[in-house]
Amino acid sequence: MERIRIKAILHRSALLGAIWAALTAPSLEGLAVGILAVPAAVWLSLHLLPARHPLVVWRLALHLPRFVAGSVTGGIDVARRAFARDMPLDPGWVELPVDLPDGGRAALGGEISLMPGTLAAGSHEDRLLVHLLDTGAGFDAAIPREAAEIAAMIGAGPGAGQGAGQGTGQGAGPGTGRGAGRGRA
Amino acid sequence: MTAWLTLVALGVLASLAGALWRVWRGPDPADRMMAAQLVGTGGVALLVLLAPPQDWAALDVALALALLAALAAVGFVKARSPDGAGDPEEAPPPADLARRGDDG
Amino acid sequence: MADLAANLATLLLTALGLLFFVAGTVGLIRFPDTFSRLHALTKADNLGLGFIALGVAFQAESWAQVARIALIWALALLAAGAVAQLVARAALARREAP
């Protein structure tokens, strides 16, 4: 637990320090105030949101470009559908079992809400409720992969020990959510 | 470049106006809550576009708006939740989610 | 020369950003149900903001300004992801209310 705490202090100091630098950059006096402000902010953040999971920074760094690429694809996809004369939509729902702690689940929900064709609507008894823009397009296949990557990133769940590339580490393979949970409009 | 950025800002403003038509018409309260999302992205985009001609001061406003937009949206949604104060997650989803149509 | 390239980049990127804002609005008006409209608004507007921020960053006079634009974009991204979920959930919770 102590290791997690130390790592969290380092990570949060780096993050909050970078934000402080971005906010005050041109002025040296402003930067100097950060010597007090950043540790205070780190202390407060640890108080309000205690570190429970060890964050694996390199996994996060590897994950970000893929997320950005996914959100670009998502924007292009939805723009294409909006402009198309026949507006190809086939909205429906899918429920997926997700084995992540609460914060991880919120992160997953926010992430897939920006990626192509999926929109999280909270969860119900450990099942993530996901709205699909087009049930026939297989958008939901990406969700278990994202869930496994987030699990690996925070060192939680059965996917933690596996490589980030292995999409089925969460036991929620692309097929699991279909059948019972899937429906269309 | 100032003229161009102003032009794009006008375009964003026009598109926001179009989106506000949906906020006005609804019909679902959720359609109206999207106003929070609109301010968060559209308003920030406007301020970022108008920053360069104005000595970049608008950038600080954009930053504050980006920060507050998320909080405003949380307040907006919570005020609208079934018990008036709680988390939308408290309410269970419809049991027949999978078979339910989406335009109800 | 560098100025010209930067201006060209700003021109193209902000135009692209505007296109996505318009797409978001078109989707918001045309799409048939609340949840699909939320897809359009969240994804398209967010990408629009991304392109506009990147475009304006080419006009920045210092790295501090670029950093601040990046921070604004990151905050807006976080907000969009969180708000989309909240609104979707609120819409869902309301639906089964009598």
mmCIF file of C-alpha atoms in Angstrom:
data_model
loop_
_atom_site.group_PDB
_atom_site.id
_atom_site.type_symbol
_atom_site.label_atom_id
_atom_site.label_comp_id
_atom_site.label_asym_id
_atom_site.label_seq_id
_atom_site.Cartn_x
_atom_site.Cartn_y
_atom_site.Cartn_z
ATOM 1 C CA MET A 1 0.000 0.000 0.000
ATOM 2 C CA GLU A 2 2.863 2.338 0.830
ATOM 3 C CA ARG A 3 4.338 1.860 -2.649
ATOM 4 C CA ILE A 4 0.996 2.761 -4.226
ATOM 5 C CA ARG A 5 0.895 5.913 -2.127
ATOM 6 C CA ILE A 6 4.394 7.003 -3.086
ATOM 7 C CA LYS A 7 3.721 6.339 -6.758
ATOM 8 C CA ALA A 8 0.473 8.285 -6.529
ATOM 9 C CA ILE A 9 2.264 11.238 -4.938
ATOM 10 C CA LEU A 10 4.807 11.251 -7.754
ATOM 11 C CA HIS A 11 2.197 10.955 -10.498
ATOM 12 C CA ARG A 12 -0.108 13.558 -9.059
ATOM 13 C CA SER A 13 2.741 15.986 -8.402
ATOM 14 C CA ALA A 14 3.803 15.638 -12.026
ATOM 15 C CA LEU A 15 0.261 16.118 -13.333
ATOM 16 C CA LEU A 16 -0.690 19.018 -11.085
ATOM 17 C CA GLY A 17 2.729 20.591 -11.532
ATOM 18 C CA ALA A 18 2.313 20.463 -15.308
ATOM 19 C CA ILE A 19 -1.134 22.048 -15.017
ATOM 20 C CA TRP A 20 0.274 24.769 -12.768
ATOM 21 C CA ALA A 21 3.069 25.422 -15.241
ATOM 22 C CA ALA A 22 0.589 25.652 -18.101
ATOM 23 C CA LEU A 23 -1.529 28.098 -16.136
ATOM 24 C CA THR A 24 1.248 30.438 -15.086
ATOM 25 C CA ALA A 25 4.013 29.787 -17.609
ATOM 26 C CA PRO A 26 5.252 33.191 -18.665
ATOM 27 C CA SER A 27 5.494 34.622 -15.161
ATOM 28 C CA LEU A 28 8.244 33.439 -12.853
ATOM 29 C CA GLU A 29 6.457 34.712 -9.749
ATOM 30 C CA GLY A 30 3.473 32.577 -10.683
ATOM 31 C CA LEU A 31 5.679 29.533 -11.071
ATOM 32 C CA ALA A 32 7.218 30.221 -7.659
ATOM 33 C CA VAL A 33 3.824 30.179 -5.955
ATOM 34 C CA GLY A 34 3.462 26.667 -7.361
ATOM 35 C CA ILE A 35 6.104 25.479 -4.912
ATOM 36 C CA LEU A 36 3.404 25.843 -2.272
ATOM 37 C CA ALA A 37 0.289 25.373 -4.365
ATOM 38 C CA VAL A 38 1.216 22.089 -6.028
ATOM 39 C CA PRO A 39 2.048 20.146 -2.842
ATOM 40 C CA ALA A 40 -1.119 21.523 -1.237
ATOM 41 C CA ALA A 41 -3.144 20.345 -4.234
ATOM 42 C CA VAL A 42 -1.479 16.917 -4.139
ATOM 43 C CA TRP A 43 -2.246 16.577 -0.442
ATOM 44 C CA LEU A 44 -5.856 17.569 -1.006
ATOM 45 C CA SER A 45 -6.224 15.171 -3.925
ATOM 46 C CA LEU A 46 -4.874 12.289 -1.834
ATOM 47 C CA HIS A 47 -7.266 13.236 0.911
ATOM 48 C CA LEU A 48 -10.321 13.416 -1.338
ATOM 49 C CA LEU A 49 -9.376 10.582 -3.661
ATOM 50 C CA PRO A 50 -7.069 8.154 -1.867
ATOM 51 C CA ALA A 51 -4.801 6.106 -4.118
ATOM 52 C CA ARG A 52 -6.135 2.564 -4.334
ATOM 53 C CA HIS A 53 -4.665 1.267 -7.548
ATOM 54 C CA PRO A 54 -1.153 1.506 -8.873
ATOM 55 C CA LEU A 55 -1.294 3.439 -12.131
ATOM 56 C CA VAL A 56 0.934 2.014 -14.850
ATOM 57 C CA VAL A 57 1.989 5.182 -16.623
ATOM 58 C CA TRP A 58 3.495 3.625 -19.734
ATOM 59 C CA ARG A 59 0.281 1.740 -20.401
ATOM 60 C CA LEU A 60 -1.623 5.008 -20.104
ATOM 61 C CA ALA A 61 0.851 6.659 -22.479
ATOM 62 C CA LEU A 62 0.393 3.843 -24.995
ATOM 63 C CA HIS A 63 -3.340 4.006 -24.597
ATOM 64 C CA LEU A 64 -3.796 7.733 -25.222
ATOM 65 C CA PRO A 65 -2.894 7.826 -28.936
ATOM 66 C CA ARG A 66 -5.290 4.963 -29.584
ATOM 67 C CA PHE A 67 -8.016 6.787 -27.700
ATOM 68 C CA VAL A 68 -7.443 9.979 -29.675
ATOM 69 C CA ALA A 69 -7.509 8.009 -32.929
ATOM 70 C CA GLY A 70 -10.712 6.306 -31.785
ATOM 71 C CA SER A 71 -12.410 9.582 -30.938
ATOM 72 C CA VAL A 72 -11.432 11.025 -34.335
ATOM 73 C CA THR A 73 -12.952 7.964 -36.020
ATOM 74 C CA GLY A 74 -16.006 8.369 -33.808
ATOM 75 C CA GLY A 75 -16.504 11.991 -34.843
ATOM 76 C CA ILE A 76 -16.054 11.207 -38.528
ATOM 77 C CA ASP A 77 -18.465 8.282 -38.311
ATOM 78 C CA VAL A 78 -21.218 10.264 -36.649
ATOM 79 C CA ALA A 79 -20.689 13.242 -39.004
ATOM 80 C CA ARG A 80 -20.967 10.923 -42.002
ATOM 81 C CA ARG A 81 -24.233 9.541 -40.695
ATOM 82 C CA ALA A 82 -25.594 12.995 -39.928
ATOM 83 C CA PHE A 83 -24.898 14.294 -43.427
ATOM 84 C CA ALA A 84 -25.957 11.139 -45.299
ATOM 85 C CA ARG A 85 -29.227 11.530 -47.169
ATOM 86 C CA ASP A 86 -30.618 8.194 -45.940
ATOM 87 C CA MET A 87 -29.091 8.593 -42.440
ATOM 88 C CA PRO A 88 -27.980 5.014 -41.753
ATOM 89 C CA LEU A 89 -28.901 4.424 -38.098
ATOM 90 C CA ASP A 90 -29.983 1.295 -36.304
ATOM 91 C CA PRO A 91 -29.946 2.312 -32.633
ATOM 92 C CA GLY A 92 -30.129 -0.294 -29.918
ATOM 93 C CA TRP A 93 -28.752 -1.349 -26.560
ATOM 94 C CA VAL A 94 -26.173 -3.794 -25.348
ATOM 95 C CA GLU A 95 -25.295 -4.726 -21.769
ATOM 96 C CA LEU A 96 -21.772 -5.805 -20.983
ATOM 97 C CA PRO A 97 -20.429 -7.268 -17.760
ATOM 98 C CA VAL A 98 -17.538 -5.044 -16.707
ATOM 99 C CA ASP A 99 -15.221 -5.990 -13.899
ATOM 100 C CA LEU A 100 -13.711 -2.628 -13.005
ATOM 101 C CA PRO A 101 -13.733 -0.490 -9.854
ATOM 102 C CA ASP A 102 -16.068 2.500 -9.932
ATOM 103 C CA GLY A 103 -13.537 5.049 -11.115
ATOM 104 C CA GLY A 104 -12.331 2.699 -13.817
ATOM 105 C CA ARG A 105 -15.873 2.145 -14.964
ATOM 106 C CA ALA A 106 -16.526 5.870 -15.214
ATOM 107 C CA ALA A 107 -13.314 6.257 -17.208
ATOM 108 C CA LEU A 108 -14.362 3.425 -19.500
ATOM 109 C CA GLY A 109 -17.812 4.968 -19.920
ATOM 110 C CA GLY A 110 -16.399 8.369 -20.804
ATOM 111 C CA GLU A 111 -13.928 6.856 -23.177
ATOM 112 C CA ILE A 112 -16.361 4.708 -25.132
ATOM 113 C CA SER A 113 -18.803 7.625 -25.251
ATOM 114 C CA LEU A 114 -16.265 9.432 -27.408
ATOM 115 C CA MET A 115 -15.352 6.419 -29.511
ATOM 116 C CA PRO A 116 -17.279 5.319 -32.608
ATOM 117 C CA GLY A 117 -20.902 4.319 -32.210
ATOM 118 C CA THR A 118 -20.985 3.645 -28.456
ATOM 119 C CA LEU A 119 -22.461 5.708 -25.608
ATOM 120 C CA ALA A 120 -22.363 4.633 -21.976
ATOM 121 C CA ALA A 121 -25.503 5.184 -19.899
ATOM 122 C CA GLY A 122 -24.174 4.158 -16.520
ATOM 123 C CA SER A 123 -24.186 0.666 -15.132
ATOM 124 C CA HIS A 124 -26.586 -1.671 -13.427
ATOM 125 C CA GLU A 125 -25.366 -4.447 -11.148
ATOM 126 C CA ASP A 126 -21.896 -4.612 -12.689
ATOM 127 C CA ARG A 127 -23.223 -4.473 -16.202
ATOM 128 C CA LEU A 128 -22.363 -1.470 -18.281
ATOM 129 C CA LEU A 129 -25.341 -0.161 -20.262
ATOM 130 C CA VAL A 130 -24.225 0.905 -23.702
ATOM 131 C CA HIS A 131 -26.241 2.554 -26.431
ATOM 132 C CA LEU A 132 -25.193 1.649 -29.957
ATOM 133 C CA LEU A 133 -25.719 3.988 -32.884
ATOM 134 C CA ASP A 134 -25.802 1.093 -35.329
ATOM 135 C CA THR A 135 -26.345 -2.372 -33.906
ATOM 136 C CA GLY A 136 -25.187 -4.004 -37.129
ATOM 137 C CA ALA A 137 -21.801 -2.294 -37.283
ATOM 138 C CA GLY A 138 -20.080 -4.212 -34.489
ATOM 139 C CA PHE A 139 -19.104 -1.084 -32.550
ATOM 140 C CA ASP A 140 -19.446 -2.941 -29.254
ATOM 141 C CA ALA A 141 -16.540 -5.237 -30.080
ATOM 142 C CA ALA A 142 -14.160 -2.481 -28.972
ATOM 143 C CA ILE A 143 -15.561 -2.239 -25.433
ATOM 144 C CA PRO A 144 -14.029 -5.371 -23.854
ATOM 145 C CA ARG A 145 -10.678 -4.394 -25.356
ATOM 146 C CA GLU A 146 -10.879 -0.926 -23.803
ATOM 147 C CA ALA A 147 -11.995 -2.433 -20.490
ATOM 148 C CA ALA A 148 -9.002 -4.786 -20.481
ATOM 149 C CA GLU A 149 -6.631 -1.934 -21.240
ATOM 150 C CA ILE A 150 -8.009 0.202 -18.422
ATOM 151 C CA ALA A 151 -7.832 -2.761 -16.037
ATOM 152 C CA ALA A 152 -4.198 -3.313 -16.977
ATOM 153 C CA MET A 153 -3.524 0.386 -16.520
ATOM 154 C CA ILE A 154 -4.713 0.445 -12.928
ATOM 155 C CA GLY A 155 -3.424 -3.028 -12.152
ATOM 156 C CA ALA A 156 -6.893 -4.305 -11.300
ATOM 157 C CA GLY A 157 -8.932 -7.295 -12.345
ATOM 158 C CA PRO A 158 -7.929 -10.480 -14.108
ATOM 159 C CA GLY A 159 -6.702 -8.584 -17.146
ATOM 160 C CA ALA A 160 -3.943 -6.916 -15.153
ATOM 161 C CA GLY A 161 -1.237 -9.443 -15.751
ATOM 162 C CA GLN A 162 -1.809 -9.742 -19.453
ATOM 163 C CA GLY A 163 -0.531 -7.759 -22.370
ATOM 164 C CA ALA A 164 -2.523 -4.713 -23.375
ATOM 165 C CA GLY A 165 -3.032 -6.186 -26.803
ATOM 166 C CA GLN A 166 -5.043 -9.144 -25.559
ATOM 167 C CA GLY A 167 -8.596 -8.017 -25.781
ATOM 168 C CA THR A 168 -10.357 -10.807 -23.925
ATOM 169 C CA GLY A 169 -8.610 -10.454 -20.595
ATOM 170 C CA GLN A 170 -11.760 -9.270 -18.863
ATOM 171 C CA GLY A 171 -13.791 -12.376 -19.491
ATOM 172 C CA ALA A 172 -16.162 -10.156 -21.387
ATOM 173 C CA GLY A 173 -15.324 -11.238 -24.900
ATOM 174 C CA PRO A 174 -17.109 -9.598 -27.779
ATOM 175 C CA GLY A 175 -19.704 -12.358 -27.789
ATOM 176 C CA THR A 176 -20.602 -12.268 -24.114
ATOM 177 C CA GLY A 177 -22.889 -9.279 -24.219
ATOM 178 C CA ARG A 178 -24.900 -10.442 -27.181
ATOM 179 C CA GLY A 179 -27.967 -12.558 -27.118
ATOM 180 C CA ALA A 180 -29.510 -11.686 -23.803
ATOM 181 C CA GLY A 181 -28.480 -8.058 -23.670
ATOM 182 C CA ARG A 182 -28.760 -7.041 -27.263
ATOM 183 C CA GLY A 183 -31.798 -5.496 -28.819
ATOM 184 C CA ARG A 184 -32.757 -3.192 -31.558
ATOM 185 C CA ALA A 185 -35.214 -0.408 -32.085
ATOM 186 C CA MET B 1 -6.190 35.734 -40.066
ATOM 187 C CA THR B 2 -8.289 37.715 -37.596
ATOM 188 C CA ALA B 3 -11.062 38.046 -40.161
ATOM 189 C CA TRP B 4 -10.996 34.319 -40.850
ATOM 190 C CA LEU B 5 -11.114 33.352 -37.173
ATOM 191 C CA THR B 6 -14.027 35.727 -36.639
ATOM 192 C CA LEU B 7 -15.788 34.142 -39.593
ATOM 193 C CA VAL B 8 -15.297 30.640 -38.185
ATOM 194 C CA ALA B 9 -16.507 31.895 -34.804
ATOM 195 C CA LEU B 10 -19.658 33.178 -36.512
ATOM 196 C CA GLY B 11 -20.079 29.752 -38.109
ATOM 197 C CA VAL B 12 -19.751 28.018 -34.728
ATOM 198 C CA LEU B 13 -22.239 30.494 -33.296
ATOM 199 C CA ALA B 14 -24.708 29.717 -36.087
ATOM 200 C CA SER B 15 -24.300 26.010 -35.479
ATOM 201 C CA LEU B 16 -24.867 26.558 -31.750
ATOM 202 C CA ALA B 17 -28.045 28.434 -32.606
ATOM 203 C CA GLY B 18 -29.200 25.464 -34.669
ATOM 204 C CA ALA B 19 -28.435 23.120 -31.791
ATOM 205 C CA LEU B 20 -30.364 25.364 -29.428
ATOM 206 C CA TRP B 21 -33.416 24.714 -31.575
ATOM 207 C CA ARG B 22 -33.259 21.129 -30.336
ATOM 208 C CA VAL B 23 -32.791 22.291 -26.762
ATOM 209 C CA TRP B 24 -35.845 24.494 -27.165
ATOM 210 C CA ARG B 25 -38.008 21.803 -28.799
ATOM 211 C CA GLY B 26 -36.967 18.933 -26.546
ATOM 212 C CA PRO B 27 -39.029 16.776 -26.363
ATOM 213 C CA ASP B 28 -37.164 14.867 -23.663
ATOM 214 C CA PRO B 29 -35.627 16.724 -20.710
ATOM 215 C CA ALA B 30 -32.386 14.997 -21.701
ATOM 216 C CA ASP B 31 -32.511 16.881 -24.994
ATOM 217 C CA ARG B 32 -32.547 20.051 -22.949
ATOM 218 C CA MET B 33 -29.702 18.940 -20.716
ATOM 219 C CA MET B 34 -27.573 18.767 -23.832
ATOM 220 C CA ALA B 35 -27.431 22.557 -23.561
ATOM 221 C CA ALA B 36 -24.799 21.990 -20.884
ATOM 222 C CA GLN B 37 -22.750 19.936 -23.298
ATOM 223 C CA LEU B 38 -23.186 22.589 -25.981
ATOM 224 C CA VAL B 39 -21.865 25.353 -23.767
ATOM 225 C CA GLY B 40 -18.980 23.138 -22.726
ATOM 226 C CA THR B 41 -17.744 22.509 -26.256
ATOM 227 C CA GLY B 42 -19.254 25.236 -28.419
ATOM 228 C CA GLY B 43 -18.692 28.058 -25.964
ATOM 229 C CA VAL B 44 -15.114 26.995 -25.376
ATOM 230 C CA ALA B 45 -14.501 26.741 -29.134
ATOM 231 C CA LEU B 46 -15.879 30.261 -29.605
ATOM 232 C CA LEU B 47 -13.621 31.703 -26.928
ATOM 233 C CA VAL B 48 -10.572 29.900 -28.280
ATOM 234 C CA LEU B 49 -11.303 31.256 -31.761
ATOM 235 C CA LEU B 50 -11.686 34.801 -30.475
ATOM 236 C CA ALA B 51 -8.557 34.669 -28.309
ATOM 237 C CA PRO B 52 -5.800 35.533 -30.841
ATOM 238 C CA PRO B 53 -7.259 38.898 -31.957
ATOM 239 C CA GLN B 54 -7.730 39.949 -28.339
ATOM 240 C CA ASP B 55 -4.303 39.510 -26.913
ATOM 241 C CA TRP B 56 -5.157 35.932 -25.867
ATOM 242 C CA ALA B 57 -7.083 37.112 -22.819
ATOM 243 C CA ALA B 58 -10.147 35.084 -23.865
ATOM 244 C CA LEU B 59 -8.074 31.934 -23.387
ATOM 245 C CA ASP B 60 -8.336 32.314 -19.614
ATOM 246 C CA VAL B 61 -12.090 32.664 -19.927
ATOM 247 C CA ALA B 62 -12.174 29.532 -22.085
ATOM 248 C CA LEU B 63 -10.208 27.688 -19.424
ATOM 249 C CA ALA B 64 -12.616 28.714 -16.697
ATOM 250 C CA LEU B 65 -15.588 27.777 -18.864
ATOM 251 C CA ALA B 66 -14.103 24.363 -19.697
ATOM 252 C CA LEU B 67 -13.636 23.747 -15.972
ATOM 253 C CA LEU B 68 -17.071 24.946 -14.966
ATOM 254 C CA ALA B 69 -18.951 23.336 -17.859
ATOM 255 C CA ALA B 70 -18.436 19.883 -16.384
ATOM 256 C CA LEU B 71 -19.595 21.011 -12.945
ATOM 257 C CA ALA B 72 -22.574 22.847 -14.426
ATOM 258 C CA ALA B 73 -23.577 19.702 -16.293
ATOM 259 C CA VAL B 74 -23.353 17.604 -13.144
ATOM 260 C CA GLY B 75 -25.569 20.070 -11.335
ATOM 261 C CA PHE B 76 -27.968 20.193 -14.230
ATOM 262 C CA VAL B 77 -28.336 16.417 -14.381
ATOM 263 C CA LYS B 78 -28.571 15.946 -10.642
ATOM 264 C CA ALA B 79 -31.272 18.566 -10.328
ATOM 265 C CA ARG B 80 -33.248 16.624 -12.913
ATOM 266 C CA SER B 81 -32.797 13.180 -11.378
ATOM 267 C CA PRO B 82 -35.850 11.407 -9.946
ATOM 268 C CA ASP B 83 -35.412 12.406 -6.313
ATOM 269 C CA GLY B 84 -34.205 15.867 -7.102
ATOM 270 C CA ALA B 85 -30.815 15.536 -5.507
ATOM 271 C CA GLY B 86 -29.402 12.122 -6.154
ATOM 272 C CA ASP B 87 -27.284 10.261 -8.570
ATOM 273 C CA PRO B 88 -28.987 9.132 -11.799
ATOM 274 C CA GLU B 89 -27.385 5.752 -11.166
ATOM 275 C CA GLU B 90 -29.685 5.255 -8.185
ATOM 276 C CA ALA B 91 -32.645 4.577 -10.409
ATOM 277 C CA PRO B 92 -32.568 1.124 -11.960
ATOM 278 C CA PRO B 93 -32.764 1.024 -15.745
ATOM 279 C CA PRO B 94 -35.913 -0.265 -17.432
ATOM 280 C CA ALA B 95 -36.124 -4.046 -17.098
ATOM 281 C CA ASP B 96 -36.912 -4.521 -20.751
ATOM 282 C CA LEU B 97 -34.027 -2.395 -21.917
ATOM 283 C CA ALA B 98 -33.003 -4.823 -24.622
ATOM 284 C CA ARG B 99 -36.374 -4.990 -26.285
ATOM 285 C CA ARG B 100 -37.406 -1.400 -25.783
ATOM 286 C CA GLY B 101 -37.503 0.947 -28.741
ATOM 287 C CA ASP B 102 -35.326 3.989 -28.627
ATOM 288 C CA ASP B 103 -37.701 6.694 -29.598
ATOM 289 C CA GLY B 104 -40.044 6.379 -26.653
ATOM 290 C CA MET C 1 7.273 31.242 -45.221
ATOM 291 C CA ALA C 2 6.779 29.660 -41.833
ATOM 292 C CA ASP C 3 4.059 32.208 -41.224
ATOM 293 C CA LEU C 4 2.310 31.229 -44.408
ATOM 294 C CA ALA C 5 2.407 27.541 -43.496
ATOM 295 C CA ALA C 6 1.057 28.280 -40.010
ATOM 296 C CA ASN C 7 -1.754 30.386 -41.447
ATOM 297 C CA LEU C 8 -2.610 27.662 -43.921
ATOM 298 C CA ALA C 9 -2.716 25.106 -41.120
ATOM 299 C CA THR C 10 -4.975 27.374 -39.070
ATOM 300 C CA LEU C 11 -7.235 27.925 -42.070
ATOM 301 C CA LEU C 12 -7.631 24.226 -42.824
ATOM 302 C CA LEU C 13 -7.946 23.001 -39.245
ATOM 303 C CA THR C 14 -10.456 25.602 -38.088
ATOM 304 C CA ALA C 15 -12.542 25.022 -41.231
ATOM 305 C CA LEU C 16 -12.515 21.292 -40.459
ATOM 306 C CA GLY C 17 -13.480 22.036 -36.865
ATOM 307 C CA LEU C 18 -16.409 24.161 -38.014
ATOM 308 C CA LEU C 19 -17.500 21.341 -40.320
ATOM 309 C CA PHE C 20 -17.711 18.983 -37.339
ATOM 310 C CA PHE C 21 -19.651 21.511 -35.269
ATOM 311 C CA VAL C 22 -22.132 21.774 -38.132
ATOM 312 C CA ALA C 23 -22.251 17.968 -38.341
ATOM 313 C CA GLY C 24 -23.028 17.798 -34.638
ATOM 314 C CA THR C 25 -25.861 20.272 -35.050
ATOM 315 C CA VAL C 26 -27.236 18.477 -38.119
ATOM 316 C CA GLY C 27 -27.171 15.198 -36.196
ATOM 317 C CA LEU C 28 -28.798 16.829 -33.184
ATOM 318 C CA ILE C 29 -31.638 18.075 -35.370
ATOM 319 C CA ARG C 30 -32.030 15.055 -37.675
ATOM 320 C CA PHE C 31 -31.383 12.003 -35.505
ATOM 321 C CA PRO C 32 -34.604 10.325 -34.429
ATOM 322 C CA ASP C 33 -34.077 9.623 -30.717
ATOM 323 C CA THR C 34 -32.487 11.249 -27.682
ATOM 324 C CA PHE C 35 -29.633 8.789 -27.343
ATOM 325 C CA SER C 36 -28.588 8.968 -30.983
ATOM 326 C CA ARG C 37 -28.666 12.750 -30.741
ATOM 327 C CA LEU C 38 -26.376 12.528 -27.754
ATOM 328 C CA HIS C 39 -23.943 10.472 -29.841
ATOM 329 C CA ALA C 40 -23.907 13.189 -32.491
ATOM 330 C CA LEU C 41 -23.461 16.034 -30.048
ATOM 331 C CA THR C 42 -20.745 14.404 -27.958
ATOM 332 C CA LYS C 43 -18.532 12.963 -30.639
ATOM 333 C CA ALA C 44 -18.858 15.536 -33.426
ATOM 334 C CA ASP C 45 -18.659 18.690 -31.306
ATOM 335 C CA ASN C 46 -15.766 17.314 -29.371
ATOM 336 C CA LEU C 47 -13.799 16.588 -32.518
ATOM 337 C CA GLY C 48 -14.739 20.032 -33.796
ATOM 338 C CA LEU C 49 -13.311 21.631 -30.685
ATOM 339 C CA GLY C 50 -10.165 19.524 -31.059
ATOM 340 C CA PHE C 51 -9.554 20.725 -34.611
ATOM 341 C CA ILE C 52 -10.319 24.344 -33.738
ATOM 342 C CA ALA C 53 -7.971 24.256 -30.744
ATOM 343 C CA LEU C 54 -5.229 22.725 -32.883
ATOM 344 C CA GLY C 55 -5.822 25.304 -35.598
ATOM 345 C CA VAL C 56 -5.664 28.243 -33.208
ATOM 346 C CA ALA C 57 -2.550 26.762 -31.581
ATOM 347 C CA PHE C 58 -0.721 27.429 -34.866
ATOM 348 C CA GLN C 59 -1.294 31.144 -34.247
ATOM 349 C CA ALA C 60 0.144 31.055 -30.731
ATOM 350 C CA GLU C 61 3.098 33.301 -29.990
ATOM 351 C CA SER C 62 4.571 31.223 -27.186
ATOM 352 C CA TRP C 63 4.662 27.683 -25.874
ATOM 353 C CA ALA C 64 2.774 28.855 -22.809
ATOM 354 C CA GLN C 65 -0.216 29.638 -24.986
ATOM 355 C CA VAL C 66 0.018 26.261 -26.699
ATOM 356 C CA ALA C 67 0.110 24.567 -23.298
ATOM 357 C CA ARG C 68 -2.922 26.496 -22.167
ATOM 358 C CA ILE C 69 -4.863 25.562 -25.300
ATOM 359 C CA ALA C 70 -3.905 21.914 -24.721
ATOM 360 C CA LEU C 71 -5.141 22.166 -21.134
ATOM 361 C CA ILE C 72 -8.447 23.671 -22.280
ATOM 362 C CA TRP C 73 -8.880 20.888 -24.800
ATOM 363 C CA ALA C 74 -8.061 18.183 -22.234
ATOM 364 C CA LEU C 75 -10.582 19.638 -19.769
ATOM 365 C CA ALA C 76 -13.265 19.864 -22.421
ATOM 366 C CA LEU C 77 -12.560 16.250 -23.413
ATOM 367 C CA LEU C 78 -12.942 15.036 -19.830
ATOM 368 C CA ALA C 79 -16.109 17.080 -19.419
ATOM 369 C CA ALA C 80 -17.607 15.717 -22.633
ATOM 370 C CA GLY C 81 -17.001 12.104 -21.627
ATOM 371 C CA ALA C 82 -18.483 12.614 -18.175
ATOM 372 C CA VAL C 83 -21.452 14.715 -19.290
ATOM 373 C CA ALA C 84 -22.424 12.307 -22.082
ATOM 374 C CA GLN C 85 -22.707 9.470 -19.562
ATOM 375 C CA LEU C 86 -24.648 11.565 -17.066
ATOM 376 C CA VAL C 87 -27.171 12.849 -19.571
ATOM 377 C CA ALA C 88 -27.598 9.390 -21.111
ATOM 378 C CA ARG C 89 -28.213 7.934 -17.678
ATOM 379 C CA ALA C 90 -30.661 10.662 -16.741
ATOM 380 C CA ALA C 91 -32.586 10.067 -19.967
ATOM 381 C CA LEU C 92 -32.662 6.334 -19.237
ATOM 382 C CA ALA C 93 -33.810 6.767 -15.643
ATOM 383 C CA ARG C 94 -36.611 9.055 -16.707
ATOM 384 C CA ARG C 95 -37.888 6.671 -19.333
ATOM 385 C CA GLU C 96 -39.202 4.076 -16.933
ATOM 386 C CA ALA C 97 -40.687 6.648 -14.594
ATOM 387 C CA PRO C 98 -44.481 6.407 -14.766
#
